[in-house]
Tab-separated table of C-alpha atoms in Angstrom:
chain	number	residue	atom	x	y	z
A	1	MET	CA	0.000	0.000	0.000
A	2	THR	CA	1.217	3.473	-0.861
A	3	ARG	CA	-0.168	6.701	0.564
A	4	PHE	CA	-0.350	9.439	-2.068
A	5	ALA	CA	-0.693	13.030	-0.878
A	6	LEU	CA	-2.580	15.136	-3.405
A	7	ARG	CA	-2.870	18.880	-3.867
A	8	ILE	CA	-6.233	19.579	-5.463
A	9	GLU	CA	-7.693	22.601	-7.231
A	10	PHE	CA	-11.377	22.832	-8.044
A	11	ASP	CA	-14.161	25.151	-9.093
A	12	GLY	CA	-16.838	24.455	-6.493
A	13	GLY	CA	-19.660	25.808	-8.688
A	14	PRO	CA	-20.981	22.556	-10.172
A	15	PHE	CA	-20.250	20.422	-7.091
A	16	MET	CA	-22.396	19.692	-4.039
A	17	GLY	CA	-19.211	20.247	-2.036
A	18	LEU	CA	-16.038	18.288	-1.461
A	19	GLN	CA	-17.473	15.397	0.579
A	20	ARG	CA	-19.364	12.574	-1.083
A	21	GLN	CA	-23.165	13.044	-1.003
A	22	ALA	CA	-26.003	10.807	-2.060
A	23	THR	CA	-27.722	13.705	-3.819
A	24	GLY	CA	-25.282	15.045	-6.385
A	25	PRO	CA	-21.777	15.371	-7.807
A	26	THR	CA	-18.937	16.017	-5.381
A	27	VAL	CA	-15.187	16.463	-5.663
A	28	GLN	CA	-14.692	13.277	-3.624
A	29	GLN	CA	-16.847	11.228	-5.971
A	30	SER	CA	-15.099	12.579	-9.056
A	31	LEU	CA	-11.678	11.714	-7.661
A	32	GLU	CA	-12.607	8.327	-6.181
A	33	ASP	CA	-14.318	7.294	-9.434
A	34	ALA	CA	-11.208	8.323	-11.408
A	35	ALA	CA	-8.958	6.349	-9.034
A	36	PHE	CA	-11.205	3.303	-9.411
A	37	ALA	CA	-11.125	3.567	-13.206
A	38	ILE	CA	-7.311	3.656	-13.127
A	39	THR	CA	-6.509	1.158	-10.381
A	40	GLY	CA	-9.605	-1.012	-10.008
A	41	GLU	CA	-9.369	-0.172	-6.300
A	42	GLN	CA	-12.114	1.405	-4.173
A	43	VAL	CA	-10.185	4.237	-2.545
A	44	THR	CA	-11.342	6.826	-0.005
A	45	LEU	CA	-10.322	10.439	-0.324
A	46	HIS	CA	-9.375	12.109	2.970
A	47	SER	CA	-9.036	15.892	2.918
A	48	ALA	CA	-7.810	18.716	5.144
A	49	GLY	CA	-11.091	20.589	4.873
A	50	ARG	CA	-14.741	19.922	4.114
A	51	THR	CA	-15.883	22.609	1.752
A	52	ASP	CA	-19.516	23.378	1.000
A	53	SER	CA	-21.319	23.480	-2.314
A	54	GLY	CA	-19.998	26.388	-4.376
A	55	VAL	CA	-16.797	26.840	-2.345
A	56	HIS	CA	-13.554	26.629	-4.342
A	57	ALA	CA	-10.059	25.333	-3.617
A	58	LEU	CA	-6.739	26.555	-4.966
A	59	ALA	CA	-4.742	24.037	-2.926
A	60	MET	CA	-6.856	21.547	-0.998
A	61	ARG	CA	-4.717	18.789	0.503
A	62	SER	CA	-5.940	15.191	0.445
A	63	HIS	CA	-4.671	11.640	0.408
A	64	ILE	CA	-5.600	8.252	-1.024
A	65	ASP	CA	-4.127	4.796	-0.416
A	66	ILE	CA	-3.415	2.586	-3.433
A	67	GLN	CA	-2.246	-1.035	-3.381
A	68	LYS	CA	-0.705	-1.097	-6.854
A	69	PRO	CA	2.592	0.747	-7.349
A	70	PHE	CA	2.389	4.031	-9.253
A	71	GLU	CA	4.829	6.740	-10.177
A	72	PRO	CA	3.279	9.883	-8.560
A	73	LYS	CA	3.444	12.038	-11.697
A	74	ARG	CA	1.850	9.307	-13.794
A	75	LEU	CA	-0.911	8.832	-11.213
A	76	MET	CA	-1.577	12.585	-11.230
A	77	ALA	CA	-1.794	12.709	-15.034
A	78	ALA	CA	-4.076	9.646	-15.112
A	79	LEU	CA	-6.410	11.092	-12.461
A	80	ASN	CA	-6.590	14.414	-14.309
A	81	GLY	CA	-7.371	12.625	-17.552
A	82	LYS	CA	-10.173	10.590	-15.988
A	83	MET	CA	-11.726	13.494	-14.057
A	84	ARG	CA	-12.299	15.515	-17.230
A	85	PRO	CA	-14.513	17.404	-17.822
A	86	ASP	CA	-15.252	17.902	-14.111
A	87	PRO	CA	-13.563	21.153	-12.971
A	88	VAL	CA	-11.222	19.446	-10.506
A	89	VAL	CA	-7.534	18.647	-10.994
A	90	VAL	CA	-4.616	17.272	-9.017
A	91	THR	CA	-1.835	19.880	-9.160
A	92	ALA	CA	0.742	17.924	-7.134
A	93	CYS	CA	1.156	14.295	-6.053
A	94	THR	CA	3.765	12.893	-3.668
A	95	ILE	CA	4.273	9.734	-1.624
A	96	LYS	CA	3.941	10.104	2.161
A	97	PRO	CA	4.508	7.764	5.123
A	98	ASP	CA	1.494	5.636	6.090
A	99	ASP	CA	0.918	7.663	9.254
A	100	TRP	CA	0.626	10.961	7.366
A	101	HIS	CA	-3.031	11.974	7.228
A	102	ALA	CA	-4.392	14.842	5.124
A	103	ARG	CA	-6.966	15.669	7.801
A	104	PHE	CA	-5.507	14.565	11.126
A	105	SER	CA	-1.883	15.582	10.460
A	106	CYS	CA	-2.963	19.053	9.338
A	107	ILE	CA	-2.003	21.743	11.875
A	108	GLY	CA	-3.160	24.832	10.007
A	109	ARG	CA	-5.731	25.851	7.419
A	110	ALA	CA	-6.140	29.081	5.450
A	111	TYR	CA	-9.016	30.465	3.426
A	112	GLU	CA	-9.316	33.508	1.214
A	113	TYR	CA	-12.579	35.328	0.569
A	114	ARG	CA	-12.927	37.598	-2.473
A	115	ILE	CA	-15.423	40.449	-2.628
A	116	CYS	CA	-15.760	42.466	-5.832
A	117	ASN	CA	-16.775	45.891	-4.578
A	118	ARG	CA	-18.037	48.044	-7.440
A	119	PRO	CA	-21.350	49.208	-8.892
A	120	ALA	CA	-21.208	46.909	-11.975
A	121	PRO	CA	-22.195	43.238	-11.608
A	122	LEU	CA	-19.676	40.438	-12.277
A	123	THR	CA	-18.838	39.028	-15.694
A	124	LEU	CA	-15.555	37.072	-15.838
A	125	ASP	CA	-15.615	36.422	-12.077
A	126	ARG	CA	-19.221	35.296	-11.885
A	127	GLY	CA	-19.536	32.431	-9.383
A	128	HIS	CA	-15.985	33.143	-8.219
A	129	ALA	CA	-16.559	36.176	-6.008
A	130	TRP	CA	-19.191	37.975	-3.920
A	131	HIS	CA	-20.399	41.142	-5.601
A	132	ILE	CA	-21.217	44.036	-3.273
A	133	ALA	CA	-22.220	47.262	-5.020
A	134	GLN	CA	-22.192	49.625	-2.014
A	135	PRO	CA	-18.713	50.980	-1.141
A	136	LEU	CA	-17.149	48.967	1.688
A	137	ASP	CA	-15.034	50.556	4.419
A	138	HIS	CA	-12.282	47.912	4.390
A	139	GLN	CA	-10.398	49.587	7.232
A	140	ALA	CA	-13.432	49.339	9.524
A	141	MET	CA	-13.793	45.716	8.431
A	142	HIS	CA	-10.178	44.965	9.309
A	143	GLU	CA	-10.559	46.659	12.692
A	144	ALA	CA	-13.718	44.686	13.473
A	145	ALA	CA	-12.035	41.463	12.347
A	146	GLN	CA	-9.323	41.849	14.977
A	147	SER	CA	-11.889	41.416	17.771
A	148	LEU	CA	-12.320	37.787	16.641
A	149	ILE	CA	-8.620	36.891	16.876
A	150	GLY	CA	-7.636	34.412	19.594
A	151	LEU	CA	-9.363	31.654	21.591
A	152	HIS	CA	-13.140	32.117	21.605
A	153	ASP	CA	-16.462	30.316	21.663
A	154	PHE	CA	-17.515	30.860	18.017
A	155	THR	CA	-21.107	29.618	18.425
A	156	THR	CA	-22.424	32.793	16.720
A	157	PHE	CA	-20.363	31.988	13.621
A	158	ARG	CA	-21.179	28.277	13.479
A	159	SER	CA	-23.709	26.503	11.302
A	160	VAL	CA	-26.464	24.653	13.159
A	161	HIS	CA	-25.296	21.621	11.150
A	162	CYS	CA	-21.720	21.852	12.476
A	163	GLN	CA	-20.460	18.479	13.732
A	164	SER	CA	-17.439	19.793	15.642
A	165	ALA	CA	-17.245	18.559	19.256
A	166	SER	CA	-16.701	22.082	20.568
A	167	PRO	CA	-17.465	25.622	19.357
A	168	VAL	CA	-14.231	26.836	20.976
A	169	LYS	CA	-11.497	27.539	18.435
A	170	THR	CA	-8.430	29.734	18.102
A	171	LEU	CA	-8.521	32.152	15.184
A	172	ASP	CA	-4.953	33.073	14.219
A	173	ARG	CA	-5.532	35.619	11.490
A	174	LEU	CA	-8.391	37.545	9.891
A	175	ASP	CA	-7.008	40.273	7.647
A	176	VAL	CA	-9.000	42.549	5.358
A	177	ARG	CA	-7.298	44.492	2.584
A	178	ARG	CA	-8.331	46.361	-0.556
A	179	GLU	CA	-6.815	45.851	-4.020
A	180	GLY	CA	-8.574	48.342	-6.275
A	181	GLU	CA	-12.183	47.233	-6.588
A	182	TRP	CA	-11.444	44.019	-4.678
A	183	VAL	CA	-11.732	43.489	-0.937
A	184	ILE	CA	-9.760	40.393	0.081
A	185	ILE	CA	-10.180	38.645	3.429
A	186	GLU	CA	-7.597	36.123	4.639
A	187	ALA	CA	-8.435	33.745	7.478
A	188	ALA	CA	-6.064	31.297	9.174
A	189	ALA	CA	-6.554	28.884	12.081
A	190	ARG	CA	-5.676	25.363	13.122
A	191	SER	CA	-9.247	24.460	12.196
A	192	PHE	CA	-12.574	26.140	11.500
A	193	LEU	CA	-16.186	25.407	12.394
A	194	HIS	CA	-18.731	24.699	9.665
A	195	HIS	CA	-19.646	28.016	7.957
A	196	GLN	CA	-17.273	29.926	10.246
A	197	VAL	CA	-15.433	31.841	7.515
A	198	ARG	CA	-18.612	32.676	5.602
A	199	SER	CA	-20.315	33.780	8.833
A	200	MET	CA	-17.396	36.005	9.818
A	201	VAL	CA	-17.218	37.504	6.308
A	202	GLY	CA	-20.971	38.137	6.280
A	203	CYS	CA	-20.683	40.154	9.505
A	204	LEU	CA	-17.603	41.984	8.218
A	205	ALA	CA	-19.660	43.036	5.187
A	206	MET	CA	-22.293	44.444	7.585
A	207	VAL	CA	-19.514	46.536	9.149
A	208	GLY	CA	-18.117	47.528	5.750
A	209	ARG	CA	-21.522	48.798	4.623
A	210	GLY	CA	-21.992	50.739	7.842
A	211	GLN	CA	-24.925	48.594	8.982
A	212	TRP	CA	-22.912	47.452	11.994
A	213	ALA	CA	-20.582	49.555	14.124
A	214	VAL	CA	-17.079	48.104	14.487
A	215	GLU	CA	-17.895	47.209	18.133
A	216	GLN	CA	-20.883	45.121	17.044
A	217	MET	CA	-18.522	42.343	15.958
A	218	ALA	CA	-17.248	41.757	19.504
A	219	LYS	CA	-20.826	41.856	20.804
A	220	ALA	CA	-21.935	39.254	18.268
A	221	LEU	CA	-19.049	37.014	19.340
A	222	GLU	CA	-19.839	37.458	23.046
A	223	ALA	CA	-23.496	36.610	22.436
A	224	ARG	CA	-22.516	32.990	21.571
A	225	ASP	CA	-25.823	32.775	19.774
A	226	ARG	CA	-26.443	31.983	16.104
A	227	GLN	CA	-29.285	34.539	16.224
A	228	ALA	CA	-26.651	37.274	16.697
A	229	LEU	CA	-25.232	36.515	13.246
A	230	GLY	CA	-25.625	39.403	10.815
A	231	LEU	CA	-25.298	37.531	7.538
A	232	ASN	CA	-23.765	34.363	6.081
A	233	ALA	CA	-21.672	35.269	3.016
A	234	PRO	CA	-22.350	33.282	-0.180
A	235	PRO	CA	-20.004	30.386	-1.028
A	236	ASP	CA	-18.931	31.882	-4.394
A	237	GLY	CA	-16.177	34.072	-2.931
A	238	LEU	CA	-14.594	31.445	-0.666
A	239	TYR	CA	-11.353	29.622	-1.532
A	240	PHE	CA	-9.457	27.018	0.483
A	241	VAL	CA	-5.887	28.181	-0.123
A	242	LYS	CA	-3.523	26.374	2.240
A	243	ALA	CA	-3.081	23.448	4.622
A	244	ILE	CA	-0.008	23.216	6.835
A	245	TYR	CA	1.716	19.969	7.929
A	246	PRO	CA	4.560	19.556	10.440
A	247	ASP	CA	6.715	17.561	7.991
A	248	GLU	CA	6.574	20.339	5.398
A	249	GLU	CA	7.357	23.322	7.592
B	1	MET	CA	-28.030	64.354	-28.518
B	2	THR	CA	-25.505	63.289	-25.936
B	3	ARG	CA	-22.462	61.110	-26.597
B	4	PHE	CA	-21.851	58.659	-23.781
B	5	ALA	CA	-18.417	57.035	-23.540
B	6	LEU	CA	-18.648	53.584	-21.986
B	7	ARG	CA	-16.027	51.340	-20.443
B	8	ILE	CA	-17.149	47.754	-20.933
B	9	GLU	CA	-16.111	44.459	-19.357
B	10	PHE	CA	-17.253	41.131	-20.774
B	11	ASP	CA	-16.660	37.410	-20.734
B	12	GLY	CA	-16.349	36.583	-24.424
B	13	GLY	CA	-17.187	32.898	-23.932
B	14	PRO	CA	-20.915	32.915	-24.763
B	15	PHE	CA	-20.674	35.664	-27.388
B	16	MET	CA	-19.996	35.451	-31.127
B	17	GLY	CA	-17.689	38.424	-30.589
B	18	LEU	CA	-18.179	42.118	-29.941
B	19	GLN	CA	-19.637	43.161	-33.306
B	20	ARG	CA	-23.252	42.463	-34.179
B	21	GLN	CA	-23.723	39.257	-36.232
B	22	ALA	CA	-26.760	37.729	-37.868
B	23	THR	CA	-25.869	34.308	-36.509
B	24	GLY	CA	-25.674	34.616	-32.743
B	25	PRO	CA	-25.425	36.711	-29.582
B	26	THR	CA	-22.878	39.513	-29.517
B	27	VAL	CA	-21.805	42.153	-27.006
B	28	GLN	CA	-23.046	44.861	-29.374
B	29	GLN	CA	-26.507	43.324	-29.635
B	30	SER	CA	-26.771	42.914	-25.865
B	31	LEU	CA	-25.870	46.549	-25.261
B	32	GLU	CA	-27.926	48.030	-28.111
B	33	ASP	CA	-30.981	46.008	-27.060
B	34	ALA	CA	-30.568	47.230	-23.465
B	35	ALA	CA	-30.251	50.841	-24.652
B	36	PHE	CA	-33.397	50.446	-26.757
B	37	ALA	CA	-35.335	49.005	-23.824
B	38	ILE	CA	-34.333	51.995	-21.670
B	39	THR	CA	-34.556	54.880	-24.157
B	40	GLY	CA	-36.779	53.652	-26.976
B	41	GLU	CA	-33.943	54.766	-29.285
B	42	GLN	CA	-32.119	52.596	-31.836
B	43	VAL	CA	-28.507	53.299	-30.908
B	44	THR	CA	-25.304	52.029	-32.501
B	45	LEU	CA	-22.393	50.923	-30.356
B	46	HIS	CA	-18.989	52.054	-31.650
B	47	SER	CA	-15.951	50.424	-30.050
B	48	ALA	CA	-12.176	50.800	-29.978
B	49	GLY	CA	-11.601	47.182	-30.963
B	50	ARG	CA	-13.407	44.352	-32.723
B	51	THR	CA	-12.901	41.254	-30.640
B	52	ASP	CA	-13.592	37.731	-31.882
B	53	SER	CA	-15.795	35.055	-30.416
B	54	GLY	CA	-14.369	33.906	-27.085
B	55	VAL	CA	-12.115	36.955	-26.602
B	56	HIS	CA	-12.661	38.891	-23.374
B	57	ALA	CA	-12.446	42.552	-22.376
B	58	LEU	CA	-11.483	44.078	-19.055
B	59	ALA	CA	-11.848	47.638	-20.347
B	60	MET	CA	-13.206	47.917	-23.870
B	61	ARG	CA	-14.047	51.505	-24.762
B	62	SER	CA	-17.181	52.316	-26.717
B	63	HIS	CA	-19.710	55.061	-27.245
B	64	ILE	CA	-23.412	55.490	-27.954
B	65	ASP	CA	-25.453	58.585	-28.826
B	66	ILE	CA	-28.733	59.130	-27.010
B	67	GLN	CA	-31.303	61.876	-27.702
B	68	LYS	CA	-32.969	61.839	-24.267
B	69	PRO	CA	-31.030	63.370	-21.374
B	70	PHE	CA	-29.564	60.889	-18.880
B	71	GLU	CA	-27.385	61.129	-15.830
B	72	PRO	CA	-24.340	58.928	-16.756
B	73	LYS	CA	-24.386	56.833	-13.572
B	74	ARG	CA	-28.108	56.171	-13.926
B	75	LEU	CA	-27.668	55.187	-17.577
B	76	MET	CA	-24.860	52.795	-16.572
B	77	ALA	CA	-26.982	51.173	-13.848
B	78	ALA	CA	-29.969	50.873	-16.190
B	79	LEU	CA	-27.870	49.269	-18.957
B	80	ASN	CA	-26.341	46.811	-16.469
B	81	GLY	CA	-29.776	45.897	-15.179
B	82	LYS	CA	-31.153	45.269	-18.667
B	83	MET	CA	-28.123	43.299	-19.920
B	84	ARG	CA	-28.464	40.695	-17.168
B	85	PRO	CA	-27.827	37.782	-17.308
B	86	ASP	CA	-25.469	38.309	-20.288
B	87	PRO	CA	-21.882	38.457	-18.977
B	88	VAL	CA	-21.284	42.039	-20.083
B	89	VAL	CA	-21.328	45.170	-17.920
B	90	VAL	CA	-20.615	48.879	-18.220
B	91	THR	CA	-17.987	49.720	-15.583
B	92	ALA	CA	-17.785	53.460	-16.333
B	93	CYS	CA	-19.936	55.974	-18.203
B	94	THR	CA	-19.080	59.619	-18.983
B	95	ILE	CA	-20.303	62.326	-21.347
B	96	LYS	CA	-17.939	63.256	-24.184
B	97	PRO	CA	-17.953	65.942	-26.902
B	98	ASP	CA	-19.795	64.988	-30.109
B	99	ASP	CA	-16.520	64.682	-32.037
B	100	TRP	CA	-15.054	62.104	-29.616
B	101	HIS	CA	-15.197	58.671	-31.234
B	102	ALA	CA	-14.447	55.403	-29.411
B	103	ARG	CA	-12.844	53.945	-32.536
B	104	PHE	CA	-11.490	56.867	-34.574
B	105	SER	CA	-10.237	58.967	-31.650
B	106	CYS	CA	-8.387	55.994	-30.182
B	107	ILE	CA	-4.599	56.344	-30.521
B	108	GLY	CA	-3.475	53.206	-28.683
B	109	ARG	CA	-4.745	49.727	-27.883
B	110	ALA	CA	-3.424	47.101	-25.485
B	111	TYR	CA	-4.157	43.404	-25.129
B	112	GLU	CA	-3.084	40.865	-22.553
B	113	TYR	CA	-2.788	37.147	-23.275
B	114	ARG	CA	-2.800	34.641	-20.392
B	115	ILE	CA	-1.216	31.195	-20.656
B	116	CYS	CA	-1.533	28.778	-17.749
B	117	ASN	CA	1.670	26.737	-18.013
B	118	ARG	CA	1.436	23.642	-15.820
B	119	PRO	CA	0.765	19.915	-16.195
B	120	ALA	CA	-2.748	20.050	-14.682
B	121	PRO	CA	-5.679	21.225	-16.845
B	122	LEU	CA	-7.691	24.342	-15.949
B	123	THR	CA	-10.538	24.471	-13.455
B	124	LEU	CA	-11.401	27.979	-12.209
B	125	ASP	CA	-9.791	29.620	-15.256
B	126	ARG	CA	-11.424	27.387	-17.861
B	127	GLY	CA	-12.339	29.447	-20.924
B	128	HIS	CA	-10.291	32.331	-19.517
B	129	ALA	CA	-6.760	31.183	-20.370
B	130	TRP	CA	-4.782	28.977	-22.751
B	131	HIS	CA	-3.526	25.841	-21.029
B	132	ILE	CA	-0.107	24.614	-22.172
B	133	ALA	CA	1.221	21.592	-20.275
B	134	GLN	CA	4.807	21.534	-21.605
B	135	PRO	CA	7.165	23.931	-19.796
B	136	LEU	CA	7.561	27.198	-21.707
B	137	ASP	CA	10.833	29.090	-21.956
B	138	HIS	CA	9.375	32.540	-21.338
B	139	GLN	CA	12.756	34.239	-21.759
B	140	ALA	CA	13.173	32.802	-25.266
B	141	MET	CA	9.593	33.906	-25.985
B	142	HIS	CA	10.353	37.452	-24.840
B	143	GLU	CA	13.513	37.549	-26.936
B	144	ALA	CA	11.664	36.306	-30.038
B	145	ALA	CA	8.871	38.828	-29.412
B	146	GLN	CA	11.312	41.733	-29.678
B	147	SER	CA	11.954	40.942	-33.361
B	148	LEU	CA	8.350	41.976	-34.079
B	149	ILE	CA	8.643	45.437	-32.503
B	150	GLY	CA	8.480	48.414	-34.849
B	151	LEU	CA	7.017	49.150	-38.289
B	152	HIS	CA	6.499	45.945	-40.295
B	153	ASP	CA	4.344	44.230	-42.865
B	154	PHE	CA	2.463	41.800	-40.574
B	155	THR	CA	0.876	39.720	-43.350
B	156	THR	CA	2.105	36.501	-41.700
B	157	PHE	CA	0.193	37.399	-38.532
B	158	ARG	CA	-3.005	38.540	-40.246
B	159	SER	CA	-6.227	36.619	-40.713
B	160	VAL	CA	-7.275	36.035	-44.330
B	161	HIS	CA	-10.541	37.724	-43.289
B	162	CYS	CA	-8.776	40.908	-42.154
B	163	GLN	CA	-10.424	44.027	-43.586
B	164	SER	CA	-7.609	46.456	-42.811
B	165	ALA	CA	-6.482	48.541	-45.811
B	166	SER	CA	-2.828	47.696	-45.183
B	167	PRO	CA	-0.888	44.914	-43.429
B	168	VAL	CA	1.737	47.461	-42.354
B	169	LYS	CA	1.476	48.352	-38.668
B	170	THR	CA	3.747	49.558	-35.895
B	171	LEU	CA	3.966	47.231	-32.901
B	172	ASP	CA	4.977	49.245	-29.841
B	173	ARG	CA	5.308	46.542	-27.202
B	174	LEU	CA	5.241	42.750	-26.950
B	175	ASP	CA	6.447	41.675	-23.511
B	176	VAL	CA	6.471	38.145	-22.127
B	177	ARG	CA	6.814	37.535	-18.395
B	178	ARG	CA	6.271	34.651	-16.005
B	179	GLU	CA	4.252	34.842	-12.764
B	180	GLY	CA	4.518	31.398	-11.195
B	181	GLU	CA	2.628	28.985	-13.408
B	182	TRP	CA	1.350	31.836	-15.576
B	183	VAL	CA	2.996	33.234	-18.703
B	184	ILE	CA	1.595	36.688	-19.466
B	185	ILE	CA	2.015	38.437	-22.808
B	186	GLU	CA	1.314	42.165	-23.155
B	187	ALA	CA	0.866	43.716	-26.586
B	188	ALA	CA	0.460	47.422	-27.387
B	189	ALA	CA	0.087	49.270	-30.687
B	190	ARG	CA	-1.878	52.100	-32.234
B	191	SER	CA	-3.959	49.399	-33.908
B	192	PHE	CA	-3.814	45.676	-34.672
B	193	LEU	CA	-4.726	43.507	-37.645
B	194	HIS	CA	-7.421	40.842	-37.344
B	195	HIS	CA	-6.000	37.858	-35.391
B	196	GLN	CA	-2.631	39.628	-35.037
B	197	VAL	CA	-2.239	39.146	-31.288
B	198	ARG	CA	-3.404	35.514	-31.365
B	199	SER	CA	-1.099	34.802	-34.330
B	200	MET	CA	1.900	36.368	-32.588
B	201	VAL	CA	1.111	34.491	-29.344
B	202	GLY	CA	0.747	31.200	-31.230
B	203	CYS	CA	4.219	31.610	-32.705
B	204	LEU	CA	5.650	32.671	-29.339
B	205	ALA	CA	4.280	29.419	-27.887
B	206	MET	CA	6.155	27.518	-30.638
B	207	VAL	CA	9.336	29.265	-29.456
B	208	GLY	CA	8.505	28.627	-25.798
B	209	ARG	CA	8.064	24.897	-26.429
B	210	GLY	CA	11.341	24.754	-28.392
B	211	GLN	CA	9.591	23.891	-31.666
B	212	TRP	CA	10.865	27.149	-33.164
B	213	ALA	CA	14.284	28.720	-32.652
B	214	VAL	CA	14.157	32.337	-31.459
B	215	GLU	CA	15.327	33.463	-34.930
B	216	GLN	CA	12.361	31.748	-36.580
B	217	MET	CA	10.126	34.583	-35.455
B	218	ALA	CA	11.971	37.168	-37.569
B	219	LYS	CA	11.941	34.773	-40.515
B	220	ALA	CA	8.191	34.246	-40.209
B	221	LEU	CA	7.696	38.040	-40.180
B	222	GLU	CA	9.966	38.525	-43.206
B	223	ALA	CA	8.093	35.825	-45.143
B	224	ARG	CA	4.983	38.088	-45.266
B	225	ASP	CA	3.016	34.932	-45.896
B	226	ARG	CA	0.161	33.486	-43.833
B	227	GLN	CA	1.577	30.028	-44.584
B	228	ALA	CA	4.626	30.946	-42.473
B	229	LEU	CA	2.401	31.187	-39.392
B	230	GLY	CA	3.201	28.570	-36.767
B	231	LEU	CA	-0.044	28.539	-34.846
B	232	ASN	CA	-3.002	30.785	-34.056
B	233	ALA	CA	-3.544	30.881	-30.276
B	234	PRO	CA	-7.093	30.148	-29.025
B	235	PRO	CA	-9.307	33.136	-28.110
B	236	ASP	CA	-9.784	32.013	-24.479
B	237	GLY	CA	-6.592	33.650	-23.189
B	238	LEU	CA	-7.010	37.018	-24.908
B	239	TYR	CA	-8.192	40.168	-23.103
B	240	PHE	CA	-8.657	43.685	-24.455
B	241	VAL	CA	-7.260	45.700	-21.552
B	242	LYS	CA	-6.795	49.326	-22.617
B	243	ALA	CA	-7.634	51.995	-25.180
B	244	ILE	CA	-5.843	55.338	-25.137
B	245	TYR	CA	-7.374	58.705	-26.132
B	246	PRO	CA	-5.636	62.080	-26.511
B	247	ASP	CA	-8.105	63.865	-24.216
B	248	GLU	CA	-7.438	61.436	-21.372
B	249	GLU	CA	-3.647	61.395	-21.438
């Protein structure tokens, strides 16, 4: 048995999310079906994050175990060939020790959220960003974001469907910056709750539009109540961008 | 009558090009139909460039004449509302003197061509870039590109359907640079022949893949023969990015 670590890029638009579902196409199904077609083996894809329907990945990290020997680059090319035309590709493939686990060995995860902030609707970036027409105060957003940094009970920013044992997490970074008509939000933590990034971004947008004072963010956090949530941002603008492992640091 | 100068962004994928065609949807038709719905006037869209099917624009420049008075920002919002869901939007709208012409007043045009140069196929950028799996030597491409700079007969790089009076043009800039897995080509001239940028990029890709020596580019130019063309690059990677006008310099 060989454990292959995969770096995966996908457009979340046509998928029901990363994890296999009974109800529609998923990234996991596309990749496991391709692996079966190549190897004849029923493999299971394990991934650093579980992204929702419509959420994208620039560099998701996953692994599969295969009994037959394969040269990593050939396996990657074969998987990419079989997954066509689904918008998911393996961008890197390496062999890892059997105790390396894409999910359980992962010690850090990073997401990026892209808001296109201009009067005109989206064209080329449709489905790949959140369009907000009203001017956003990105500095107020960044200031409000800092009140979420550290160890907190993130119940307010957690989906009711979240399966995490505890709502207490440590948020390492939540930075908001402007690049022309784009407002980019970067979030980093050891792990996130279900919908946490989208919930935080939704509330930051409330601040950016002036519907919430900067201080409202800390109050929403302290409430530890999903009802205190201002808004859940759409999946379109969310990208899984990085997973960190001790052996790669 | 008021002349409105428009800055237009569009995803060329679903269009048969910018210019109105009898056979399918075009950017011009989408915009003229929207203007008619708003004003009741049959307007004609004049544009700095004529882009082909599948070619995109980040900042095409155009104009329309409207008899009824309109506040530019309201006209822009109304056009964007009516053009939905077509992937074309007006990103800026200003009033210009009657003798300002989007095409004839334009003294400079710039295109960008995006090549994604990596083994894995495209996902998020599908339809928005040219995917080339073999490693490209971008420095050789840049060197070859410089042999096209200046005043030349560009017959080799001209579509047989080109309607320009002369194949002689001055190419001001053709720069090739790498940004990670992306190879970006920037082209600037007062004006271009039909298919000129895609023809030049196709030949640069031949150089980048080592199928053409750097010197082959000058020979292809000197041949002044469409048969000397190596390859016409696909429209997917091409973006109209800038038009220059004397009154805006």
